Amino acid sequence: TGGAGFIGSALIRFLINETSHNVLNVDKLTYAGNLDSLKCIEKNPRYQFRQVDICNDVALTDAFNAFEPNVVMHLAAESHVDRSIDGPAAFIETNIVGTYNLLEVTRRYWAQLPEKSKASFRFHHISTDEVYGDLDNTLDLFTEDTPYDPSSPYSASKASSDHLVRAWHRTFGLPVLITNCSNNYGPYHFPEKLIPLIILNALEGKPLPVYGTGAQIRDWLYVEDHAQGIDLVINKGRIGENYNIGGNNEWANIDIVKTIAKLIEQEFVKNSELSIRFPSAKAAIEQNTESLITYVNDRPGYDRRYAIDETKTNNELGYKPKDSFDTAIAKTVQWYLNNEAWWKSVMDGSYQNWIASQYE
C-alpha cells in the first residue's frame, strides 16, 4: 500500500529490480503519490497497479482476491507533520481508520488461506521513529522498547496505527512485523520535506526556510538503504516483533541546509551548463548560497532530537546501510539536478500555495 509515495516507490523499485517477487501497488494517488516515480519498472510483467483507497473495504477486498498476496507491506499514510497541524482529519482517516480497514480485510483473507500459506503469510507495517517523541539527552537513542510519546497529530496517528497492528496480532494471531524508521531522503522525494525543499529552493534562488535556529537533530536514512532493510525484516524478522531502521547519521537541520548549499555550489563549478539551466541559482551562488537561509518560527510541538538504536536490527538481521551520508546526499543532489522534469511536474499550483502559507 502507498507504493506511489516516496518510500513505497523506492521499495517497489527494489523488489522488482533486486528480487523475483510479483508486486501489486495499491495507492489512492493523493498529492504525494506519483506514478512517474515508477516509470522505470511500470512495464515489468511482475508489477501491477490498482488505484484504491485503503479506507474502501470493497475495492481493497477485490485487490486481495485478485492478487492473492502472501505478504502485505503497509506504507500508505499521510506523513507530513506540518500538514497534520493544518488539517489533522486526513491523518486520522488514513493512518488510523485506513490501517484498521486494511487489518480487517487482511484478517479475513488470511483466515481462509490453507494452513501452509497461512503459516508463511506476513503483514509488515512500516512506521516512524516519531512515535517515540523526542530525546533530551544527546547520548540517548530510541530502542524498540522506548515508550511511545508522540508530539504531533501525524506521529499520534502513526502511534495509533502501530497499536492497532500489535492488537490484531495479540487478539487475532495475525502474523505481523513493525518497523520504525528515521528520516528518509533520496530520489523522488516530494519537495515539501526538508532536503528536497532546500535543494529545489536553492536551484530557483528562493529563500531556504529553517525552523527556529535549525538546531533540531535528525537521524537521516537513505531511502534505498531503507528499502533493503524492509526486505530483510520481511524475510528474516520474528513475527510479532518491531525493528528500528536508521541511518546512523545525526545532523542538525541547519547543518543539512549548509551542506546542500555547498554541494550545489560545487556542482555549478564542475558543470557550466547548470548556470544556463538555473540562472537564479547562479545569481545566488555568486552572493553565497547560504545567504538564502531564512529563519522562520518553529512549528508547534517541534521535536528536538530523533536518534535510532538499530542494534537489534543489525544483530538479528545483519542490516547495515550501504551508503555513507556523504555519498548518498551527493547522489541525491545530483538526482534532482538530472531530473528537473520530475520535480517540476509535481510542483503544481496547490503545492505552491501551501508552501507560501507555510513559510511566508
mmCIF file of C-alpha atoms in Angstrom:
data_model
loop_
_atom_site.group_PDB
_atom_site.id
_atom_site.type_symbol
_atom_site.label_atom_id
_atom_site.label_comp_id
_atom_site.label_asym_id
_atom_site.label_seq_id
_atom_site.Cartn_x
_atom_site.Cartn_y
_atom_site.Cartn_z
ATOM 1 C CA THR A 1 0.000 0.000 0.000
ATOM 2 C CA GLY A 2 1.202 3.535 -0.692
ATOM 3 C CA GLY A 3 3.510 2.291 -3.424
ATOM 4 C CA ALA A 4 3.400 5.538 -5.400
ATOM 5 C CA GLY A 5 4.765 7.510 -2.443
ATOM 6 C CA PHE A 6 8.396 8.266 -1.694
ATOM 7 C CA ILE A 7 9.366 5.216 0.390
ATOM 8 C CA GLY A 8 6.798 2.949 -1.278
ATOM 9 C CA SER A 9 8.094 3.624 -4.780
ATOM 10 C CA ALA A 10 11.702 3.041 -3.624
ATOM 11 C CA LEU A 11 10.627 -0.275 -2.125
ATOM 12 C CA ILE A 12 8.832 -1.337 -5.313
ATOM 13 C CA ARG A 13 11.834 -0.420 -7.464
ATOM 14 C CA PHE A 14 13.996 -2.517 -5.129
ATOM 15 C CA LEU A 15 11.630 -5.523 -5.186
ATOM 16 C CA ILE A 16 11.304 -5.519 -8.974
ATOM 17 C CA ASN A 17 14.994 -4.852 -9.696
ATOM 18 C CA GLU A 18 16.628 -6.893 -6.931
ATOM 19 C CA THR A 19 14.237 -9.804 -6.242
ATOM 20 C CA SER A 20 11.931 -12.147 -8.159
ATOM 21 C CA HIS A 21 8.739 -11.084 -6.358
ATOM 22 C CA ASN A 22 5.497 -10.049 -8.036
ATOM 23 C CA VAL A 23 4.219 -6.724 -6.703
ATOM 24 C CA LEU A 24 0.744 -5.186 -6.612
ATOM 25 C CA ASN A 25 0.895 -1.473 -5.862
ATOM 26 C CA VAL A 26 -2.268 -0.239 -4.126
ATOM 27 C CA ASP A 27 -2.327 3.559 -3.889
ATOM 28 C CA LYS A 28 -5.027 6.222 -3.664
ATOM 29 C CA LEU A 29 -2.796 8.717 -5.547
ATOM 30 C CA THR A 30 -3.125 11.732 -3.267
ATOM 31 C CA TYR A 31 -0.988 14.827 -3.879
ATOM 32 C CA ALA A 32 2.173 12.953 -2.736
ATOM 33 C CA GLY A 33 1.560 9.815 -4.812
ATOM 34 C CA ASN A 34 3.290 9.932 -8.172
ATOM 35 C CA LEU A 35 3.334 7.076 -10.683
ATOM 36 C CA ASP A 36 6.146 8.838 -12.545
ATOM 37 C CA SER A 37 8.367 7.566 -9.734
ATOM 38 C CA LEU A 38 7.738 4.049 -11.075
ATOM 39 C CA LYS A 39 8.147 4.652 -14.806
ATOM 40 C CA CYS A 40 11.379 2.629 -14.886
ATOM 41 C CA ILE A 41 9.543 -0.558 -13.827
ATOM 42 C CA GLU A 42 5.894 0.074 -14.817
ATOM 43 C CA LYS A 43 6.065 -2.261 -17.850
ATOM 44 C CA ASN A 44 7.663 -5.103 -15.940
ATOM 45 C CA PRO A 45 5.351 -8.163 -16.055
ATOM 46 C CA ARG A 46 5.865 -8.712 -12.308
ATOM 47 C CA TYR A 47 4.359 -5.304 -11.461
ATOM 48 C CA GLN A 48 0.678 -4.281 -11.248
ATOM 49 C CA PHE A 49 -1.087 -1.132 -10.069
ATOM 50 C CA ARG A 50 -4.576 -0.508 -8.666
ATOM 51 C CA GLN A 51 -5.840 2.914 -7.651
ATOM 52 C CA VAL A 52 -7.504 2.046 -4.347
ATOM 53 C CA ASP A 53 -8.152 3.937 -1.122
ATOM 54 C CA ILE A 54 -7.294 1.695 1.852
ATOM 55 C CA CYS A 55 -10.455 3.000 3.528
ATOM 56 C CA ASN A 56 -12.522 1.373 0.739
ATOM 57 C CA ASP A 57 -13.325 -2.099 2.061
ATOM 58 C CA VAL A 58 -14.842 -3.440 -1.171
ATOM 59 C CA ALA A 59 -12.077 -2.273 -3.511
ATOM 60 C CA LEU A 60 -9.386 -3.493 -1.105
ATOM 61 C CA THR A 61 -11.048 -6.915 -0.791
ATOM 62 C CA ASP A 62 -11.222 -7.184 -4.594
ATOM 63 C CA ALA A 63 -7.500 -6.414 -4.811
ATOM 64 C CA PHE A 64 -6.672 -9.140 -2.275
ATOM 65 C CA ASN A 65 -8.820 -11.725 -4.039
ATOM 66 C CA ALA A 66 -7.371 -10.927 -7.460
ATOM 67 C CA PHE A 67 -3.702 -10.797 -6.450
ATOM 68 C CA GLU A 68 -3.654 -13.382 -3.613
ATOM 69 C CA PRO A 69 -0.692 -11.922 -1.699
ATOM 70 C CA ASN A 70 1.494 -13.827 0.744
ATOM 71 C CA VAL A 71 2.953 -10.573 2.121
ATOM 72 C CA VAL A 72 1.341 -7.191 2.801
ATOM 73 C CA MET A 73 3.689 -4.226 3.155
ATOM 74 C CA HIS A 74 1.705 -1.296 4.539
ATOM 75 C CA LEU A 75 3.173 2.129 3.698
ATOM 76 C CA ALA A 76 0.032 4.112 2.794
ATOM 77 C CA ALA A 77 -0.093 7.118 5.137
ATOM 78 C CA GLU A 78 -0.443 10.838 5.416
ATOM 79 C CA SER A 79 3.078 11.659 6.513
ATOM 80 C CA HIS A 80 3.868 15.375 6.696
ATOM 81 C CA VAL A 81 3.906 16.863 10.204
ATOM 82 C CA ASP A 82 3.150 20.418 9.047
ATOM 83 C CA ARG A 83 0.083 19.283 7.115
ATOM 84 C CA SER A 84 -1.124 17.326 10.152
ATOM 85 C CA ILE A 85 -1.089 20.557 12.163
ATOM 86 C CA ASP A 86 -3.031 22.406 9.452
ATOM 87 C CA GLY A 87 -5.563 19.599 8.954
ATOM 88 C CA PRO A 88 -5.459 16.588 11.325
ATOM 89 C CA ALA A 89 -8.642 14.942 9.999
ATOM 90 C CA ALA A 90 -6.994 13.380 6.928
ATOM 91 C CA PHE A 91 -4.331 11.824 9.176
ATOM 92 C CA ILE A 92 -6.933 10.256 11.454
ATOM 93 C CA GLU A 93 -8.838 8.928 8.442
ATOM 94 C CA THR A 94 -5.923 7.413 6.521
ATOM 95 C CA ASN A 95 -3.461 6.444 9.242
ATOM 96 C CA ILE A 96 -5.927 5.126 11.824
ATOM 97 C CA VAL A 97 -9.181 4.238 10.059
ATOM 98 C CA GLY A 98 -7.334 3.141 6.912
ATOM 99 C CA THR A 99 -4.986 0.879 8.877
ATOM 100 C CA TYR A 100 -7.924 -0.618 10.763
ATOM 101 C CA ASN A 101 -9.709 -1.331 7.489
ATOM 102 C CA LEU A 102 -6.604 -2.886 5.941
ATOM 103 C CA LEU A 103 -6.083 -5.062 9.014
ATOM 104 C CA GLU A 104 -9.658 -6.313 8.845
ATOM 105 C CA VAL A 105 -9.516 -7.065 5.106
ATOM 106 C CA THR A 106 -6.167 -8.806 5.658
ATOM 107 C CA ARG A 107 -7.516 -10.814 8.596
ATOM 108 C CA ARG A 108 -10.498 -12.076 6.598
ATOM 109 C CA TYR A 109 -8.223 -13.016 3.690
ATOM 110 C CA TRP A 110 -5.607 -14.668 5.927
ATOM 111 C CA ALA A 111 -8.209 -16.685 7.890
ATOM 112 C CA GLN A 112 -9.363 -18.563 4.779
ATOM 113 C CA LEU A 113 -5.886 -19.462 3.490
ATOM 114 C CA PRO A 114 -4.685 -23.090 3.501
ATOM 115 C CA GLU A 115 -2.614 -23.853 6.618
ATOM 116 C CA LYS A 116 0.751 -23.791 4.815
ATOM 117 C CA SER A 117 0.009 -20.414 3.199
ATOM 118 C CA LYS A 118 -1.406 -19.125 6.462
ATOM 119 C CA ALA A 119 1.827 -20.005 8.288
ATOM 120 C CA SER A 120 4.061 -18.210 5.769
ATOM 121 C CA PHE A 121 1.880 -15.073 5.472
ATOM 122 C CA ARG A 122 3.222 -11.760 6.810
ATOM 123 C CA PHE A 123 1.750 -8.282 7.434
ATOM 124 C CA HIS A 124 4.554 -5.704 7.628
ATOM 125 C CA HIS A 125 3.603 -2.271 8.957
ATOM 126 C CA ILE A 126 6.118 0.479 8.119
ATOM 127 C CA SER A 127 6.096 3.227 10.760
ATOM 128 C CA THR A 128 8.255 6.077 12.033
ATOM 129 C CA ASP A 129 10.582 6.946 14.911
ATOM 130 C CA GLU A 130 8.403 9.991 15.589
ATOM 131 C CA VAL A 131 6.036 7.781 17.619
ATOM 132 C CA TYR A 132 8.676 7.830 20.378
ATOM 133 C CA GLY A 133 8.539 11.621 20.774
ATOM 134 C CA ASP A 134 11.932 13.291 21.134
ATOM 135 C CA LEU A 135 15.164 12.951 23.117
ATOM 136 C CA ASP A 136 16.554 15.398 25.676
ATOM 137 C CA ASN A 137 19.946 13.835 26.300
ATOM 138 C CA THR A 138 22.401 13.960 23.393
ATOM 139 C CA LEU A 139 23.500 10.394 24.189
ATOM 140 C CA ASP A 140 20.032 8.802 24.347
ATOM 141 C CA LEU A 141 18.744 6.626 21.496
ATOM 142 C CA PHE A 142 15.320 5.224 20.594
ATOM 143 C CA THR A 143 15.198 1.463 21.106
ATOM 144 C CA GLU A 144 12.334 -0.867 20.270
ATOM 145 C CA ASP A 145 11.311 -0.646 23.948
ATOM 146 C CA THR A 146 11.198 3.165 24.154
ATOM 147 C CA PRO A 147 7.738 4.216 25.431
ATOM 148 C CA TYR A 148 5.545 5.971 22.876
ATOM 149 C CA ASP A 149 5.216 9.723 23.398
ATOM 150 C CA PRO A 150 4.057 11.300 20.104
ATOM 151 C CA SER A 151 4.111 15.085 19.746
ATOM 152 C CA SER A 152 2.091 15.905 16.606
ATOM 153 C CA PRO A 153 -1.209 14.775 15.073
ATOM 154 C CA TYR A 154 0.908 12.909 12.483
ATOM 155 C CA SER A 155 3.001 10.965 14.999
ATOM 156 C CA ALA A 156 -0.033 10.342 17.222
ATOM 157 C CA SER A 157 -1.904 8.834 14.266
ATOM 158 C CA LYS A 158 1.093 6.625 13.408
ATOM 159 C CA ALA A 159 1.404 5.544 17.046
ATOM 160 C CA SER A 160 -2.290 4.633 16.952
ATOM 161 C CA SER A 161 -1.778 2.530 13.829
ATOM 162 C CA ASP A 162 1.186 0.737 15.448
ATOM 163 C CA HIS A 163 -1.001 -0.150 18.434
ATOM 164 C CA LEU A 164 -3.741 -1.448 16.147
ATOM 165 C CA VAL A 165 -1.279 -3.717 14.331
ATOM 166 C CA ARG A 166 0.008 -5.122 17.630
ATOM 167 C CA ALA A 167 -3.551 -5.658 18.866
ATOM 168 C CA TRP A 168 -4.509 -7.594 15.720
ATOM 169 C CA HIS A 169 -1.504 -9.843 16.367
ATOM 170 C CA ARG A 170 -2.256 -10.378 20.069
ATOM 171 C CA THR A 171 -6.018 -10.774 19.694
ATOM 172 C CA PHE A 172 -6.411 -12.489 16.325
ATOM 173 C CA GLY A 173 -2.982 -14.054 15.774
ATOM 174 C CA LEU A 174 -2.329 -12.110 12.566
ATOM 175 C CA PRO A 175 1.403 -12.599 11.775
ATOM 176 C CA VAL A 176 2.714 -9.024 11.867
ATOM 177 C CA LEU A 177 6.021 -7.156 11.825
ATOM 178 C CA ILE A 178 6.550 -3.447 12.543
ATOM 179 C CA THR A 179 9.480 -1.254 11.561
ATOM 180 C CA ASN A 180 10.135 2.265 12.825
ATOM 181 C CA CYS A 181 12.452 4.260 10.583
ATOM 182 C CA SER A 182 14.298 7.555 10.897
ATOM 183 C CA ASN A 183 14.020 10.478 8.451
ATOM 184 C CA ASN A 184 14.340 9.259 4.859
ATOM 185 C CA TYR A 185 15.913 11.152 1.958
ATOM 186 C CA GLY A 186 16.859 10.394 -1.629
ATOM 187 C CA PRO A 187 15.491 10.418 -5.207
ATOM 188 C CA TYR A 188 11.779 11.023 -5.944
ATOM 189 C CA HIS A 189 11.176 12.760 -2.590
ATOM 190 C CA PHE A 190 8.153 15.075 -2.625
ATOM 191 C CA PRO A 191 9.514 18.616 -2.273
ATOM 192 C CA GLU A 192 7.636 19.622 0.879
ATOM 193 C CA LYS A 193 10.188 17.726 3.028
ATOM 194 C CA LEU A 194 13.380 19.438 4.195
ATOM 195 C CA ILE A 195 16.084 18.040 1.893
ATOM 196 C CA PRO A 196 14.255 18.281 -1.457
ATOM 197 C CA LEU A 197 12.732 21.621 -0.441
ATOM 198 C CA ILE A 198 16.179 23.087 0.221
ATOM 199 C CA ILE A 199 17.644 21.642 -2.998
ATOM 200 C CA LEU A 200 14.857 22.994 -5.192
ATOM 201 C CA ASN A 201 14.647 26.385 -3.476
ATOM 202 C CA ALA A 202 18.402 26.789 -3.940
ATOM 203 C CA LEU A 203 18.097 25.914 -7.639
ATOM 204 C CA GLU A 204 15.377 28.541 -8.010
ATOM 205 C CA GLY A 205 17.193 31.194 -5.939
ATOM 206 C CA LYS A 206 14.414 31.178 -3.323
ATOM 207 C CA PRO A 207 14.792 31.501 0.469
ATOM 208 C CA LEU A 208 15.957 28.369 2.301
ATOM 209 C CA PRO A 209 13.497 28.195 5.242
ATOM 210 C CA VAL A 210 14.815 26.868 8.554
ATOM 211 C CA TYR A 211 12.579 26.403 11.605
ATOM 212 C CA GLY A 212 13.767 28.220 14.739
ATOM 213 C CA THR A 213 17.568 28.189 14.935
ATOM 214 C CA GLY A 214 17.861 24.963 12.947
ATOM 215 C CA ALA A 215 19.279 23.148 15.985
ATOM 216 C CA GLN A 216 16.795 20.263 15.739
ATOM 217 C CA ILE A 217 18.671 16.982 15.200
ATOM 218 C CA ARG A 218 17.510 14.121 12.979
ATOM 219 C CA ASP A 219 18.938 10.734 12.038
ATOM 220 C CA TRP A 220 18.937 10.590 8.222
ATOM 221 C CA LEU A 221 18.349 7.330 6.334
ATOM 222 C CA TYR A 222 18.918 6.965 2.591
ATOM 223 C CA VAL A 223 15.671 5.629 1.149
ATOM 224 C CA GLU A 224 17.355 2.873 -0.871
ATOM 225 C CA ASP A 225 19.009 1.582 2.312
ATOM 226 C CA HIS A 226 15.582 1.645 3.951
ATOM 227 C CA ALA A 227 14.124 -0.454 1.120
ATOM 228 C CA GLN A 228 16.710 -3.192 1.549
ATOM 229 C CA GLY A 229 16.152 -3.027 5.326
ATOM 230 C CA ILE A 230 12.404 -3.588 4.871
ATOM 231 C CA ASP A 231 13.152 -6.590 2.657
ATOM 232 C CA LEU A 232 15.440 -8.055 5.344
ATOM 233 C CA VAL A 233 12.766 -7.661 8.015
ATOM 234 C CA ILE A 234 10.056 -9.331 5.949
ATOM 235 C CA ASN A 235 12.341 -12.287 5.176
ATOM 236 C CA LYS A 236 14.180 -12.717 8.472
ATOM 237 C CA GLY A 237 12.211 -10.836 11.152
ATOM 238 C CA ARG A 238 10.449 -12.624 14.008
ATOM 239 C CA ILE A 239 6.644 -12.495 13.970
ATOM 240 C CA GLY A 240 5.206 -10.003 16.449
ATOM 241 C CA GLU A 241 8.456 -8.050 16.756
ATOM 242 C CA ASN A 242 9.281 -4.470 15.852
ATOM 243 C CA TYR A 243 12.632 -3.366 14.408
ATOM 244 C CA ASN A 244 14.229 0.071 14.216
ATOM 245 C CA ILE A 245 15.838 1.038 10.897
ATOM 246 C CA GLY A 246 18.126 4.067 10.963
ATOM 247 C CA GLY A 247 20.982 5.631 9.071
ATOM 248 C CA ASN A 248 23.476 6.338 11.890
ATOM 249 C CA ASN A 249 23.617 9.921 10.603
ATOM 250 C CA GLU A 250 22.655 12.570 13.129
ATOM 251 C CA TRP A 251 22.619 16.079 11.704
ATOM 252 C CA ALA A 252 21.235 19.381 12.909
ATOM 253 C CA ASN A 253 18.814 20.841 10.357
ATOM 254 C CA ILE A 254 20.943 23.949 9.842
ATOM 255 C CA ASP A 255 23.987 21.799 9.008
ATOM 256 C CA ILE A 256 21.955 19.813 6.472
ATOM 257 C CA VAL A 257 20.939 23.081 4.794
ATOM 258 C CA LYS A 258 24.516 24.359 4.679
ATOM 259 C CA THR A 259 25.794 21.020 3.337
ATOM 260 C CA ILE A 260 23.276 21.081 0.493
ATOM 261 C CA ALA A 261 24.192 24.696 -0.336
ATOM 262 C CA LYS A 262 27.871 23.732 -0.615
ATOM 263 C CA LEU A 263 27.150 20.655 -2.746
ATOM 264 C CA ILE A 264 25.088 22.717 -5.186
ATOM 265 C CA GLU A 265 27.848 25.312 -5.435
ATOM 266 C CA GLN A 266 30.364 22.532 -6.180
ATOM 267 C CA GLU A 267 28.142 21.112 -8.917
ATOM 268 C CA PHE A 268 27.893 24.530 -10.569
ATOM 269 C CA VAL A 269 31.700 24.812 -10.563
ATOM 270 C CA LYS A 270 32.038 21.378 -12.189
ATOM 271 C CA ASN A 271 29.265 21.866 -14.782
ATOM 272 C CA SER A 272 28.930 25.254 -16.503
ATOM 273 C CA GLU A 273 25.695 24.144 -18.223
ATOM 274 C CA LEU A 274 23.916 24.345 -14.845
ATOM 275 C CA SER A 275 24.328 28.119 -14.809
ATOM 276 C CA ILE A 276 22.301 28.280 -18.034
ATOM 277 C CA ARG A 277 19.606 25.903 -16.807
ATOM 278 C CA PHE A 278 19.295 27.522 -13.373
ATOM 279 C CA PRO A 279 20.177 31.223 -13.710
ATOM 280 C CA SER A 280 18.552 32.136 -10.378
ATOM 281 C CA ALA A 281 20.790 29.631 -8.594
ATOM 282 C CA LYS A 282 23.835 31.065 -10.370
ATOM 283 C CA ALA A 283 22.986 34.541 -9.095
ATOM 284 C CA ALA A 284 22.573 33.200 -5.529
ATOM 285 C CA ILE A 285 25.847 31.288 -5.714
ATOM 286 C CA GLU A 286 27.680 34.438 -6.734
ATOM 287 C CA GLN A 287 26.498 36.024 -3.476
ATOM 288 C CA ASN A 288 27.000 32.763 -1.451
ATOM 289 C CA THR A 289 24.070 30.317 -1.400
ATOM 290 C CA GLU A 290 23.995 30.323 2.407
ATOM 291 C CA SER A 291 22.799 33.932 2.222
ATOM 292 C CA LEU A 292 19.408 32.496 1.155
ATOM 293 C CA ILE A 293 18.915 30.882 4.583
ATOM 294 C CA THR A 294 15.821 32.360 6.236
ATOM 295 C CA TYR A 295 14.820 31.542 9.818
ATOM 296 C CA VAL A 296 11.082 31.083 10.373
ATOM 297 C CA ASN A 297 9.021 30.467 13.507
ATOM 298 C CA ASP A 298 9.217 26.962 14.955
ATOM 299 C CA ARG A 299 6.149 24.852 14.274
ATOM 300 C CA PRO A 300 4.059 23.895 17.345
ATOM 301 C CA GLY A 301 5.340 20.837 19.226
ATOM 302 C CA TYR A 302 8.552 20.582 17.198
ATOM 303 C CA ASP A 303 10.635 17.609 18.416
ATOM 304 C CA ARG A 304 14.220 18.472 19.325
ATOM 305 C CA ARG A 305 16.112 15.296 18.506
ATOM 306 C CA TYR A 306 15.483 11.852 17.000
ATOM 307 C CA ALA A 307 18.152 9.137 17.041
ATOM 308 C CA ILE A 308 17.712 5.417 16.493
ATOM 309 C CA ASP A 309 19.481 2.490 18.128
ATOM 310 C CA GLU A 310 19.385 -0.205 15.457
ATOM 311 C CA THR A 311 21.414 -2.812 17.397
ATOM 312 C CA LYS A 312 18.554 -5.317 17.296
ATOM 313 C CA THR A 313 18.111 -4.968 13.518
ATOM 314 C CA ASN A 314 21.871 -5.230 12.961
ATOM 315 C CA ASN A 315 22.394 -8.228 15.246
ATOM 316 C CA GLU A 316 19.313 -10.253 14.306
ATOM 317 C CA LEU A 317 19.043 -9.465 10.595
ATOM 318 C CA GLY A 318 22.507 -8.288 9.548
ATOM 319 C CA TYR A 319 21.189 -4.890 8.459
ATOM 320 C CA LYS A 320 23.743 -2.236 7.583
ATOM 321 C CA PRO A 321 23.275 0.866 5.393
ATOM 322 C CA LYS A 322 25.230 0.552 2.149
ATOM 323 C CA ASP A 323 25.726 4.264 1.552
ATOM 324 C CA SER A 324 27.551 6.774 3.726
ATOM 325 C CA PHE A 325 25.770 10.079 4.227
ATOM 326 C CA ASP A 326 28.392 11.946 2.193
ATOM 327 C CA THR A 327 27.902 9.745 -0.876
ATOM 328 C CA ALA A 328 24.120 9.456 -0.543
ATOM 329 C CA ILE A 329 23.436 13.180 -0.089
ATOM 330 C CA ALA A 330 25.681 13.937 -3.080
ATOM 331 C CA LYS A 331 23.767 11.364 -5.153
ATOM 332 C CA THR A 332 20.501 12.944 -4.013
ATOM 333 C CA VAL A 333 21.526 16.447 -5.080
ATOM 334 C CA GLN A 334 22.765 15.055 -8.401
ATOM 335 C CA TRP A 335 19.454 13.260 -8.962
ATOM 336 C CA TYR A 336 17.456 16.481 -8.602
ATOM 337 C CA LEU A 337 19.824 18.259 -10.976
ATOM 338 C CA ASN A 338 19.312 15.487 -13.546
ATOM 339 C CA ASN A 339 15.533 15.088 -13.118
ATOM 340 C CA GLU A 340 14.089 18.552 -13.480
ATOM 341 C CA ALA A 341 11.071 17.240 -15.416
ATOM 342 C CA TRP A 342 10.027 15.016 -12.498
ATOM 343 C CA TRP A 343 10.082 17.685 -9.788
ATOM 344 C CA LYS A 344 8.583 20.397 -11.973
ATOM 345 C CA SER A 345 5.630 18.121 -12.753
ATOM 346 C CA VAL A 346 4.794 17.675 -9.055
ATOM 347 C CA MET A 347 5.107 21.338 -8.077
ATOM 348 C CA ASP A 348 1.659 22.438 -9.189
ATOM 349 C CA GLY A 349 -0.293 25.488 -8.061
ATOM 350 C CA SER A 350 -1.851 23.894 -4.973
ATOM 351 C CA TYR A 351 1.566 22.837 -3.713
ATOM 352 C CA GLN A 352 2.997 26.303 -4.271
ATOM 353 C CA ASN A 353 0.080 27.862 -2.396
ATOM 354 C CA TRP A 354 0.639 25.523 0.535
ATOM 355 C CA ILE A 355 4.374 26.292 0.662
ATOM 356 C CA ALA A 356 3.617 30.021 0.610
ATOM 357 C CA SER A 357 1.167 29.746 3.510
ATOM 358 C CA GLN A 358 3.572 27.569 5.481
ATOM 359 C CA TYR A 359 6.800 29.525 5.213
ATOM 360 C CA GLU A 360 5.822 33.107 4.429
#
